[in-house]
Coordinates of C-alpha atoms and ligand atoms in Angstrom, one line a residue:
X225 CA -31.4 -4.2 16.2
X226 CA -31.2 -0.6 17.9
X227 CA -31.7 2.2 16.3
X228 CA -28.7 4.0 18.3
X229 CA -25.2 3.5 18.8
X230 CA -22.2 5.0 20.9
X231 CA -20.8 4.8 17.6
X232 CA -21.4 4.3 13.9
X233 CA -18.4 3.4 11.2
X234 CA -19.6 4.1 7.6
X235 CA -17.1 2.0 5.5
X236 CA -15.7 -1.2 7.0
X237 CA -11.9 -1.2 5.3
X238 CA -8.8 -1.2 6.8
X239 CA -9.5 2.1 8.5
X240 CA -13.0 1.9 9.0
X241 CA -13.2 -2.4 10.6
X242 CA -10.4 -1.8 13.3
X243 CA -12.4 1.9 14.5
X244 CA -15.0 -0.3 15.1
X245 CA -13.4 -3.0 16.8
X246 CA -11.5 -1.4 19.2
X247 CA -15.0 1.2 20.0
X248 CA -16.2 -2.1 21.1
X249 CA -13.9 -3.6 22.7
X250 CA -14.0 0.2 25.0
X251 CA -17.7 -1.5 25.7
X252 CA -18.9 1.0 23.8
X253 CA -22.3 0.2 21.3
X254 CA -21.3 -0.1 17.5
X255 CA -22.4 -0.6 13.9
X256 CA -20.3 -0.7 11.1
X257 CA -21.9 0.1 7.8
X258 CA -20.2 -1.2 4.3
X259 CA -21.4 -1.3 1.0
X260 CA -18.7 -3.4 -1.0
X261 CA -19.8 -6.0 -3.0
X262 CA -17.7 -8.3 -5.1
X263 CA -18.1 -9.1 -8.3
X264 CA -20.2 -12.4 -7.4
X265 CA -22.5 -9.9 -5.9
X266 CA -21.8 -10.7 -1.9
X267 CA -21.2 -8.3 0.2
X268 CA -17.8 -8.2 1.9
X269 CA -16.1 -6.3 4.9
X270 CA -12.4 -5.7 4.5
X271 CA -12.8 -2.5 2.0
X272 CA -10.5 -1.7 -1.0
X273 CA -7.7 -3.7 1.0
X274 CA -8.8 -6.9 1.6
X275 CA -10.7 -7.5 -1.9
X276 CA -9.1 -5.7 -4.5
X277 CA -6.0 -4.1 -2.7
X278 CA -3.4 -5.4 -0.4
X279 CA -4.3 -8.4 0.4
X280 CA -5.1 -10.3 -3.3
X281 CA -1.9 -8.5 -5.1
X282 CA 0.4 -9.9 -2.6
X283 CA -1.2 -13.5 -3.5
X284 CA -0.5 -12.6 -6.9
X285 CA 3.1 -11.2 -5.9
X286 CA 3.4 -14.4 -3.9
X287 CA 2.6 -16.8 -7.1
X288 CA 4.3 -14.8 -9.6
X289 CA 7.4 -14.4 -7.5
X290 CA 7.6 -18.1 -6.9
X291 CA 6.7 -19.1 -10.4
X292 CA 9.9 -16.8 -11.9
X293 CA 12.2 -18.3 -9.2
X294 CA 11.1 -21.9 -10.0
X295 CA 12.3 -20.9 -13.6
X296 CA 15.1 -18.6 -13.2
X297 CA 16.6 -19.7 -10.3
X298 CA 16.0 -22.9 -9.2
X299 CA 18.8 -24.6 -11.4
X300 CA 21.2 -22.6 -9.1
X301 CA 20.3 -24.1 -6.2
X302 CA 20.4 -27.7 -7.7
X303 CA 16.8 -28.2 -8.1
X304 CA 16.2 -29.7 -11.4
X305 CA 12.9 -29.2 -13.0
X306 CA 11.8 -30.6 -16.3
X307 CA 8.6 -28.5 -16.8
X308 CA 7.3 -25.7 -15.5
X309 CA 4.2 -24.1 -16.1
X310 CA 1.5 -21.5 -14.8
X311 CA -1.9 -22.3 -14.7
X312 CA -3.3 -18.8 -14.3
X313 CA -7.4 -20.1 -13.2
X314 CA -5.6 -21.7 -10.0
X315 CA -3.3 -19.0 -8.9
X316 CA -6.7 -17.0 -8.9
X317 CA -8.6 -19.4 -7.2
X318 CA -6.3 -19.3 -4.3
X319 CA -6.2 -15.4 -4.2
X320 CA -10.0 -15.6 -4.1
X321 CA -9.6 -18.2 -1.2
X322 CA -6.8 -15.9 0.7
X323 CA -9.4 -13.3 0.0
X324 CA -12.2 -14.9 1.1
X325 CA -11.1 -16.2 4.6
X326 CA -9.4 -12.7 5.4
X327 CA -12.7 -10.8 4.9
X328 CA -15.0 -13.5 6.4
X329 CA -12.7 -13.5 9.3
X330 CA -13.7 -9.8 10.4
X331 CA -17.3 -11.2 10.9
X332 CA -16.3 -13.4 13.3
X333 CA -13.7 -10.4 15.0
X334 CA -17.1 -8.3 14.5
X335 CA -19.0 -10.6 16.7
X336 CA -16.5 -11.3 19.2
X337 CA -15.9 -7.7 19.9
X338 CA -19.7 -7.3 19.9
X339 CA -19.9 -5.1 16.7
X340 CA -22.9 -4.1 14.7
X341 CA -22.0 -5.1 11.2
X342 CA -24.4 -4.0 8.9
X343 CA -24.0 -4.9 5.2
X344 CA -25.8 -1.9 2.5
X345 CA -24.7 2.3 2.3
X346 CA -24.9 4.7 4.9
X347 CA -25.4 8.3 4.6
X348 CA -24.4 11.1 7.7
X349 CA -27.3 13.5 8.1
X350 CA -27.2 16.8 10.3
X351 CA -27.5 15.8 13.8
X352 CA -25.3 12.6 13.8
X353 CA -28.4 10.8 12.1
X354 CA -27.4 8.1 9.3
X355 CA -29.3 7.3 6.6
X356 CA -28.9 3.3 6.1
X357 CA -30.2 1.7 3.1
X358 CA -29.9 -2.0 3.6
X359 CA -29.0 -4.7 1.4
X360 CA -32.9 -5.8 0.6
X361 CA -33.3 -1.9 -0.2
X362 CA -35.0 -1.3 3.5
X363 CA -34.4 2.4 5.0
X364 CA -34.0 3.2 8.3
X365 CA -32.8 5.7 10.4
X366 CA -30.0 5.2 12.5
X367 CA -28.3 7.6 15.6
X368 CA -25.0 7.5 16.9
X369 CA -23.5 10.1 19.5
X370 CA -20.3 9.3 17.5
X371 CA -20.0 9.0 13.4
X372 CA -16.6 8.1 12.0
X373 CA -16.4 8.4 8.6
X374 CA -14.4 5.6 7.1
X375 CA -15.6 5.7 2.7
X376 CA -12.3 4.7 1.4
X377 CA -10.9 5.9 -2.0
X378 CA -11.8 4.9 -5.5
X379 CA -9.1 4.5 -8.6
X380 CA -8.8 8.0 -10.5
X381 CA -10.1 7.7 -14.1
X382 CA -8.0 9.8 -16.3
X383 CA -10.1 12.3 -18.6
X384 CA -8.8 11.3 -21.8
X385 CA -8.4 7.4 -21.2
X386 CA -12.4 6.3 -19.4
X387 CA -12.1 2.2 -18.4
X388 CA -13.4 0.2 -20.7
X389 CA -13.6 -3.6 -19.7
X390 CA -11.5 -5.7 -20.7
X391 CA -9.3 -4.2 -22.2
X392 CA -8.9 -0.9 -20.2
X393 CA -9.1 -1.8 -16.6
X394 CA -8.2 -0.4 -13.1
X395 CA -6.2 -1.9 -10.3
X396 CA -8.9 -4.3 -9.2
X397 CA -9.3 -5.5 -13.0
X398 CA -5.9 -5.6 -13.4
X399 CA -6.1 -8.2 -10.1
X400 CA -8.6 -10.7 -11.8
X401 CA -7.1 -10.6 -15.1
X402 CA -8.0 -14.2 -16.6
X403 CA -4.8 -15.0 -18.9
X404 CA -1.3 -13.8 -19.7
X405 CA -1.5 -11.2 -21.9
X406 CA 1.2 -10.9 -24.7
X407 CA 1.6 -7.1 -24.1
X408 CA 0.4 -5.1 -21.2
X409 CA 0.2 -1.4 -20.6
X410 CA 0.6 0.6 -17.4
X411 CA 0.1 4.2 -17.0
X412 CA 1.7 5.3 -13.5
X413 CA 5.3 3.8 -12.1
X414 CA 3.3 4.2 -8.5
X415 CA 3.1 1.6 -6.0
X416 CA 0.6 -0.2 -7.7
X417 CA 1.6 0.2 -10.9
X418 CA 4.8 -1.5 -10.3
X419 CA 3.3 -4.2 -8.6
X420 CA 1.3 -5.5 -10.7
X421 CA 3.3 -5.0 -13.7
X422 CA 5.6 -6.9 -11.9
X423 CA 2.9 -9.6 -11.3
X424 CA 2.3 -9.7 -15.0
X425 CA 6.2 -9.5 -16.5
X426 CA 7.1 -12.7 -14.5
X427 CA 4.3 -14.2 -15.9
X428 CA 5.3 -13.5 -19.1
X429 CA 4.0 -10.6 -20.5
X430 CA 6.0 -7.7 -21.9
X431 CA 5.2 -4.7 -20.0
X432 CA 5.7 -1.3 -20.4
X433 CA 4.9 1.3 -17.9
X434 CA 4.2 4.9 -18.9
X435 CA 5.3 7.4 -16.6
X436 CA 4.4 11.3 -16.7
X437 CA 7.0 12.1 -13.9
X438 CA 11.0 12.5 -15.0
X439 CA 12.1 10.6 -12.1
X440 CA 11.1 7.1 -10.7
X441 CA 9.5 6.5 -7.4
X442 CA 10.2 10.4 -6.3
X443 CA 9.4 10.2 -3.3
X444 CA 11.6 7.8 -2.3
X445 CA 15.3 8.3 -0.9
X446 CA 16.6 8.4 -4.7
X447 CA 18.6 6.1 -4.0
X448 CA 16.9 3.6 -3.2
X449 CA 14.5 4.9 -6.4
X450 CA 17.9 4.4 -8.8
X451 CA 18.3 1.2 -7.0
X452 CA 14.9 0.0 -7.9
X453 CA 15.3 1.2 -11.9
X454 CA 18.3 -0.6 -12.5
X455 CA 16.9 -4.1 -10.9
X456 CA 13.1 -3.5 -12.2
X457 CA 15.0 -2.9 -16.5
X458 CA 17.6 -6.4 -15.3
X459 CA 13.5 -7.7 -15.2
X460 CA 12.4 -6.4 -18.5
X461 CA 10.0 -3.7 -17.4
X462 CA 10.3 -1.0 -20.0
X463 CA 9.6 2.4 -17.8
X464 CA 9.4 5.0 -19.9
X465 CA 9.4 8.3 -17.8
X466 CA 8.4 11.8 -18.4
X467 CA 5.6 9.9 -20.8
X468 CA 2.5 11.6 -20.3
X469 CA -0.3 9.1 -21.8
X470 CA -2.4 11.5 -23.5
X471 CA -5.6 9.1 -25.1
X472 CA -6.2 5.1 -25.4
X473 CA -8.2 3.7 -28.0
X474 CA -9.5 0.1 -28.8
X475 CA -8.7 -1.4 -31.9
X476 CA -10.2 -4.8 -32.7
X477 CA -8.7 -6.7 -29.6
X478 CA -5.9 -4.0 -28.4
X479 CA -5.3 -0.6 -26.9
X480 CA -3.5 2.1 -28.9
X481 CA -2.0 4.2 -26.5
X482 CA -1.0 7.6 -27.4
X483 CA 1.7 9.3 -24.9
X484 CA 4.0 12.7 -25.1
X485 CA 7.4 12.6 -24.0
X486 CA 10.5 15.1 -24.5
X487 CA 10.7 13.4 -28.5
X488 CA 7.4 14.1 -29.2
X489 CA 4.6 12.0 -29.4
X490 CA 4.4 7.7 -29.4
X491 CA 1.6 5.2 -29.7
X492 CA 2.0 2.1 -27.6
X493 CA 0.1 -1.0 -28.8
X494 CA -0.8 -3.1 -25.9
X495 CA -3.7 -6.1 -25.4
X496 CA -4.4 -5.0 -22.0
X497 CA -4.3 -1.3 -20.2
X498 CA -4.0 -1.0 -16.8
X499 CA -4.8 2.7 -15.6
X500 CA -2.8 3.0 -12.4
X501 CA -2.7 6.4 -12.2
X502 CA -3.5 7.1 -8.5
X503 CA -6.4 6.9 -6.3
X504 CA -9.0 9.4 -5.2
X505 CA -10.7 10.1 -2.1
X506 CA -14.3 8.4 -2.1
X507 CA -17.3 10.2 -0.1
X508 CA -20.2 8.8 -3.0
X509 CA -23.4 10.1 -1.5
X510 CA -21.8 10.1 1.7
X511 CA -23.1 13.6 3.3
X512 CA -26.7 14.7 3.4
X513 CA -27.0 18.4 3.6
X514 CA -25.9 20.7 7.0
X515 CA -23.9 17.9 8.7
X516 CA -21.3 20.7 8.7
X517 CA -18.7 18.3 7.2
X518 CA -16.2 20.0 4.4
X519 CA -14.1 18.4 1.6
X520 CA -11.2 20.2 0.7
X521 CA -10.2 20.7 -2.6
X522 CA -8.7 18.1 -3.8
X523 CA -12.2 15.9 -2.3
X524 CA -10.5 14.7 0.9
X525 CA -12.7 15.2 4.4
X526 CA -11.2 18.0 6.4
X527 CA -9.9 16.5 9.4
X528 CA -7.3 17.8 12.0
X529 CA -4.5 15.7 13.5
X530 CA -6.9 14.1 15.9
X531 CA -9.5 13.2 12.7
X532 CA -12.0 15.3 13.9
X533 CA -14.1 17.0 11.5
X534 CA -15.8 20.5 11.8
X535 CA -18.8 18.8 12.9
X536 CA -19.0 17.6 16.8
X537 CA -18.8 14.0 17.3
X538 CA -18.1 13.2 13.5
X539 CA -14.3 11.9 12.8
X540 CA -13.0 10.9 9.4
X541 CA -9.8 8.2 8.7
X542 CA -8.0 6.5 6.2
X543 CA -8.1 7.2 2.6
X544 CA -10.8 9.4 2.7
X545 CA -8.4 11.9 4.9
X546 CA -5.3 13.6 3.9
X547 CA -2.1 11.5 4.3
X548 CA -0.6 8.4 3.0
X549 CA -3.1 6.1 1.4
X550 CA -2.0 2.9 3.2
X551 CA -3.9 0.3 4.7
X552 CA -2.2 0.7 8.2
X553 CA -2.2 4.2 8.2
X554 CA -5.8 4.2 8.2
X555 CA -6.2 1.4 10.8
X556 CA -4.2 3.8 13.3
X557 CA -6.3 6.5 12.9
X558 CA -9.2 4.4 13.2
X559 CA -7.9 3.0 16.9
X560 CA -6.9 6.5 17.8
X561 CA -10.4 7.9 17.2
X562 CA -12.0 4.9 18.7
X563 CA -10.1 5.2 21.9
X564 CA -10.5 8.9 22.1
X565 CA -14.3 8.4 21.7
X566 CA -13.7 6.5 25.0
X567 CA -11.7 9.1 26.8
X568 CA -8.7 7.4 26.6
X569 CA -5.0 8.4 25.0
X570 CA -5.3 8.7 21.3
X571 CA -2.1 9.6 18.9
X572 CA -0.8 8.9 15.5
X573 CA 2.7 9.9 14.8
X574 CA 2.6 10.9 11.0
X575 CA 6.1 11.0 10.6
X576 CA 6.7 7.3 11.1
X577 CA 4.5 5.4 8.9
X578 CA 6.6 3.0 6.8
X579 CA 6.0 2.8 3.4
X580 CA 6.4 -0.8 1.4
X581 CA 6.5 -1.6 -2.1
X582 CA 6.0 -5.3 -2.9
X583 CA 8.4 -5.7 -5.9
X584 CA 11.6 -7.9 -5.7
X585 CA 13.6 -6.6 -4.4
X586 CA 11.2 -5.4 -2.3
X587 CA 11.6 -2.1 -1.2
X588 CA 10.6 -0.4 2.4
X589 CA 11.0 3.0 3.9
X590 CA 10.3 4.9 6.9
X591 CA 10.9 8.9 8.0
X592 CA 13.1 10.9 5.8
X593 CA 14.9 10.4 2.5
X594 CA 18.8 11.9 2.5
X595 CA 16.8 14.5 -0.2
X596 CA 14.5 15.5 2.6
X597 CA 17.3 15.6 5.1
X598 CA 19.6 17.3 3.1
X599 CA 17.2 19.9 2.1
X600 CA 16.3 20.5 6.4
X601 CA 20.3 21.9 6.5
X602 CA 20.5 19.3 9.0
X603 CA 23.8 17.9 9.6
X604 CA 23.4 14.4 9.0
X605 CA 25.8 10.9 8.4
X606 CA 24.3 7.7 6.3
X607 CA 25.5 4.3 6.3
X608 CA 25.1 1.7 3.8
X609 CA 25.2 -2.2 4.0
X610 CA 25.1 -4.2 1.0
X611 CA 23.2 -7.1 0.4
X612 CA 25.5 -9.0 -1.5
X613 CA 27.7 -8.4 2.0
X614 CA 25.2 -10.2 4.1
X615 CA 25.6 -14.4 4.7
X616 CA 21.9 -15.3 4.6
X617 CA 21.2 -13.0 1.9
X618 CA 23.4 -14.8 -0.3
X619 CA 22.3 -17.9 1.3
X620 CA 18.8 -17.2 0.1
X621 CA 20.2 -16.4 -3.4
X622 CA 19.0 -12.7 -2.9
X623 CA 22.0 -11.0 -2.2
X624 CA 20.8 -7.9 -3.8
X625 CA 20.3 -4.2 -2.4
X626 CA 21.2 -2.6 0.3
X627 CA 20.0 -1.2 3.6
X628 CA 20.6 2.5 4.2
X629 CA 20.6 4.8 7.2
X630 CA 20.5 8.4 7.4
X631 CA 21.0 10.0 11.1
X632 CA 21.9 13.6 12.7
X633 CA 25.5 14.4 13.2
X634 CA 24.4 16.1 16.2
X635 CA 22.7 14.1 18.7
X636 CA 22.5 11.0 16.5
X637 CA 19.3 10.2 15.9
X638 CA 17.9 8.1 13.3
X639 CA 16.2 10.3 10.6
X640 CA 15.5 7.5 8.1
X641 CA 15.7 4.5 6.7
X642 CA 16.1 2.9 3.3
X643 CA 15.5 -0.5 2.4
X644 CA 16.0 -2.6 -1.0
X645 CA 16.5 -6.3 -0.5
X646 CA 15.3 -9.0 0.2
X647 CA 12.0 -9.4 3.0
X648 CA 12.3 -4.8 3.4
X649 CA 9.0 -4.6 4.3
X650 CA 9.6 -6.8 7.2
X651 CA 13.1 -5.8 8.3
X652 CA 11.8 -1.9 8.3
X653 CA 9.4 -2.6 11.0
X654 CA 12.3 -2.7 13.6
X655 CA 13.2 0.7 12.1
X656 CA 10.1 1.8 12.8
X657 CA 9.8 0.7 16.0
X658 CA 13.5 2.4 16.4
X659 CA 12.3 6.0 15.4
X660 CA 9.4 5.8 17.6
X661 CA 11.1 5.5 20.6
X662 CA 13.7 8.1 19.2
X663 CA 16.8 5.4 19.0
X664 CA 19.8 6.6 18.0
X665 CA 21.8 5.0 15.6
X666 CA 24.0 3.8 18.6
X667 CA 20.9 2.3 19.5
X668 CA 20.8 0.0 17.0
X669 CA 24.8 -0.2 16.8
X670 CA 24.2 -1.6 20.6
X671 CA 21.6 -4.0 20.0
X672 CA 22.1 -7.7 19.1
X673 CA 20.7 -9.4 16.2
X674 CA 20.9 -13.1 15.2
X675 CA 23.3 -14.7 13.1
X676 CA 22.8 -14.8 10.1
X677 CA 19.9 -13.0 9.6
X678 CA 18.5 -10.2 6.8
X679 CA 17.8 -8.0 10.2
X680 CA 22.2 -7.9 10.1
X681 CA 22.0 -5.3 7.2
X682 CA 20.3 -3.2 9.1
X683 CA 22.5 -3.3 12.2
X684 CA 25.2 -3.3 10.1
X685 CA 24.0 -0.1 8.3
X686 CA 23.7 1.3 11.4
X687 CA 27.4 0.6 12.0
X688 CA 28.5 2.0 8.9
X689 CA 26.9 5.2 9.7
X690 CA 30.0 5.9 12.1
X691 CA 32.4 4.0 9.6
X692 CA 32.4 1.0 12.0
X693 CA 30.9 -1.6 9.8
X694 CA 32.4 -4.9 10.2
X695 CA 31.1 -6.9 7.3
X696 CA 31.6 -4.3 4.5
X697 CA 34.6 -1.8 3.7
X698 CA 33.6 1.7 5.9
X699 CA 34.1 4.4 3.1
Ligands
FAD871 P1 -11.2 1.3 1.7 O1 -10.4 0.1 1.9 O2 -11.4 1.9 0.4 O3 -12.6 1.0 2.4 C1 -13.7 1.8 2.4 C2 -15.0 1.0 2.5 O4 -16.1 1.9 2.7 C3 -15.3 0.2 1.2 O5 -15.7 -1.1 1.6 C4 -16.5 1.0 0.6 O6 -17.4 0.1 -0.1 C5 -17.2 1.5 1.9 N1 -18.0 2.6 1.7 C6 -17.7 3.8 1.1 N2 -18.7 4.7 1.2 C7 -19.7 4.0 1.9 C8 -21.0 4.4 2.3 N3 -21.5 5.6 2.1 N4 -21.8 3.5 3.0 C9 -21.3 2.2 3.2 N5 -20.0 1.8 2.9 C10 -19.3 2.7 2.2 N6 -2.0 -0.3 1.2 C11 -1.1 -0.8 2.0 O7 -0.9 -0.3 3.1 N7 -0.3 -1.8 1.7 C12 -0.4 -2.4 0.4 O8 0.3 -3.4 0.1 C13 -1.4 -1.9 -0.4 N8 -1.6 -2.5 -1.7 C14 -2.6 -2.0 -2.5 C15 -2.8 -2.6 -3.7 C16 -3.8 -2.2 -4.6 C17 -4.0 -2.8 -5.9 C18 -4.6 -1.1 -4.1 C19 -5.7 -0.6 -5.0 C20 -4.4 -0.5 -2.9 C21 -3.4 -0.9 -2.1 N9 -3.2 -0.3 -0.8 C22 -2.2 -0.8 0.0 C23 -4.0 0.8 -0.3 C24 -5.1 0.3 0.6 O9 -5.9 -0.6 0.0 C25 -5.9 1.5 1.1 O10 -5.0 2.5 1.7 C26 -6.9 1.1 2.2 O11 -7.7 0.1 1.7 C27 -7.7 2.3 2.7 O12 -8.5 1.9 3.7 P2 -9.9 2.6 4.0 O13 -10.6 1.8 5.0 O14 -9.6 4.0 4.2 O15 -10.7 2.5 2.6
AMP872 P1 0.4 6.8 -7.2 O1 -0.3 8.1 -7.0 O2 1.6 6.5 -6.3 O3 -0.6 5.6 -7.2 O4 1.0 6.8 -8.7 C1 0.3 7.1 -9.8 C2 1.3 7.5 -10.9 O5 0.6 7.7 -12.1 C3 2.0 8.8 -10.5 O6 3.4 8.6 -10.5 C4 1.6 9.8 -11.7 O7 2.6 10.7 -12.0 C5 1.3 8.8 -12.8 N1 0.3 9.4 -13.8 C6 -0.8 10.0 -13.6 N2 -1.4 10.4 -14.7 C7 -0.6 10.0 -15.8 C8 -0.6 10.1 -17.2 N3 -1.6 10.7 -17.8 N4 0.4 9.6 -17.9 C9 1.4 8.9 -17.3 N5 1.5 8.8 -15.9 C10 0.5 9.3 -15.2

């Protein structure tokens, strides 16, 4: 192996494995360093994301989701079924497989693109040199004329409640969990929070999420967020907001939970606690001394809008930079830098990254909430389409939701848009892909979509924005 490199990725995630890919497919030399192991003690690529992130808790989503439909829903549709039942060590051993073939497929995209990949930890030292301990504990030295820092994030331990296996667990824990409890515990009504106490209540268990924040999902078009609350308490999650958890405590085989809210002060009694309380920015022995790379306060990398560190020829993406920590967020930035290495056009437009939540209804999002508009002093108009308004919807037995627009008065344009339904985080990509070319909501008004699709919401939305809806009453 060579000891230097047009470029070397420390940290193959979402962010980190794509940066690499696309630095070789520019023909440009490449190693990607990563030190995550699984619990079986192999080393993986694929980051946070692919082991203990996106990837499994949508094959828990997946199972959970279909599981609670066989029971609550099938009798609707006819189907009659005398027993049925979850066997919890199978649904896991076909996460593990999902997970499995995901992250051994970026070897083989590593080889085909002609990437280094280099399983152990890296360490930037002044000059662009990086220190790489190996998986047998060898040392070497390693040079690249480009470093792209790609470390990830970690889950944030709260002070007063540490993780204490198994009954006090982080996201990842709360991903391999072996049984059903009887009562689980969330602290944090984010992303993941909701998630996978939405994994867990379908399941069966009665789950109660503590909140410290008044409002649900705040930054979220509210709503959308109100939306959300009213379907996620219909599925017997208990959110209790402005409940700031305060300590946790084992006793015998339970947690006792000790939270503050606006009453005064509560203990919760749970068999499990998951601690999904946010994530932090991850740089673990990451930077020797004088590389001339700075954290801000809060830990993240400085980076500008390019991802270029202070230091020359040393970028930083994904979680480990300010911004959105999402999976393709950092894969963008990891493109962008890769192809700037190589001289050629780099960008990421920040302001239209869709956001997803994996819940059902699922719930998507992209550029401004009304809140956000509102607040610009921008003229603006919304339209709303219903779910229950739209055929295959209701032929799906999901007719719930709605899709929203919000766009200027002036000149049109669409500023956001708001999804709660059914399939959101696939029917807000054409929104995306409608704000990055700057569509109007004509634009989408004008275009044609299938009969009778989810994507007719959307359109329809669009419509309603000028009170020309056909399916639903313009008000
Ligand atoms: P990571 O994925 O954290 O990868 C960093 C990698 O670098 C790791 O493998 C780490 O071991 C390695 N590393 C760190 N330091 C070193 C070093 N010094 N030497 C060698 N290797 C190093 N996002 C979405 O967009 N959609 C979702 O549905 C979604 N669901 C999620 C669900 C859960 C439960 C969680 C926890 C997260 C979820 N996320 C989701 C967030 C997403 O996982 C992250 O945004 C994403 O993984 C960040 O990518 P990254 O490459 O920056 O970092
Ligand atoms: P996110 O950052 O989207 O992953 O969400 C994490 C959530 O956890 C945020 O909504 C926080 O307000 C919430 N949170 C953080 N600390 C506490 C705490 N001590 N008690 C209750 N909720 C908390």
């Amino acid at each position: 192996m060579a000891d230097s490199f047009d470029v070397i990725v420390i940290g193959g995630g979402p962010a980190g494995y794509p940066a690499a890919i696309r630095a070789g497919q520019n023909k440009l030399s490449v190693a990607c360093i990563d030190e995550w192991r699984n619990r079986d003690g192999n080393y993986a690529f694929g980051g946070t994301c692919l082991n203990a992130g996106c990837i499994p808790s949508k094959a828990l989503l997946e199972s959970s989701e279909l599981y609670h439909r066989a029971r609550e829903e099938f009798a609707v549709h006819g189907i009659k079924l005398t027993e049925v039942a979850i066997d919890v060590a199978q649904m896991q051993k076909r996460k593990a497989a999902i997970v499995k073939t995901s992250t051994q497929g970026i070897n083989a995209l590593f080889k085909a693109a002609g990437v280094t990949g280099l399983h152990g930890h890296g360490k930037l030292l002044s000059g662009r040199r990086v220190a790489y301990t190996g998986a047998d504990g060898s040392q070497r030295e390693l040079t690249g004329r480009h470093v792209v820092l790609a470390s990830g994030s970690a889950p944030a331990e709260l002070k007063s409640v540490a993780f204490s296996a198994p009954h006090i667990i982080d996201s990842w824990g709360a991903l391999d969990l072996e049984a059903v409890p009887k009562r689980l515990g969330v602290i944090g009504a984010g992303v993941i929070g909701l998630e996978l106490g939405s994994v867990w209540r379908r399941l069966g268990s009665e789950v109660t999420v503590l909140e410290a924040l008044a409002d649900l999902l705040p930054m979220a078009d509210q709503q959308l967020a109100k939306e959300a609350g009213r379907h996620f308490k219909k599925q017997g999650l208990d959110i209790r907001l402005g409940a700031k958890v305060r300590g946790a405590k084992l006793a015998s085989d339970a947690v006792e939970v000790s939270y503050e809210d606006a009453k005064g002060g509560h203990t919760l009694t749970v068999d499990r606690l998951i601690v999904a309380a946010g994530r932090r920015p991850y740089t673990g022995d990451l930077l020797g001394a004088g590389t001339g790379v700075e954290l801000d306060e809060r830990g993240f990398i400085k980076v500008d809008e390019h991802c270029r560190t202070g230091a020359e020829g040393v970028w930083a993406v994904g979680d480990c930079v300010r911004g959105p920590m999402l999976a393709h967020k950092g894969k963008e930035e990891g493109v962008m830098v890769a192809d700037l290495i190589a001289g050629r056009y780099g960008e990421v437009n920040y302001k239209v990254i869709p956001a997803v939540i994996y819940t059902a209804p699922e719930i998507a999002w992209v550029g401004q909430t009304e809140e956000q508009v509102k607040a610009s002093g921008r003229p603006y108009k919304i339209g709303v389409f219903p779910f229950p308004a739209n055929g295959r919807a209701r032929a799906m037995e999901q007719a719930q939701g709605f899709a929203k627009i919000v766009a200027a008065k002036d000149d049109d344009e669409i500023l956001g848009v708001h999804i709660i339904g059914p399939m959101a985080g696939e029917l807000i990509a054409e929104a995306v892909l409608a704000m990055e070319y700057a569509a109007s909501s004509e634009d989408l008004q004008r275009t044609i979509h299938a009969h009778p699709t989810l994507s007719e919401a959307v359109h329809e939305a669009a419509l309603a924005a000028d009170k020309r809806a056909i399916d639903s009453i313009n008000r």
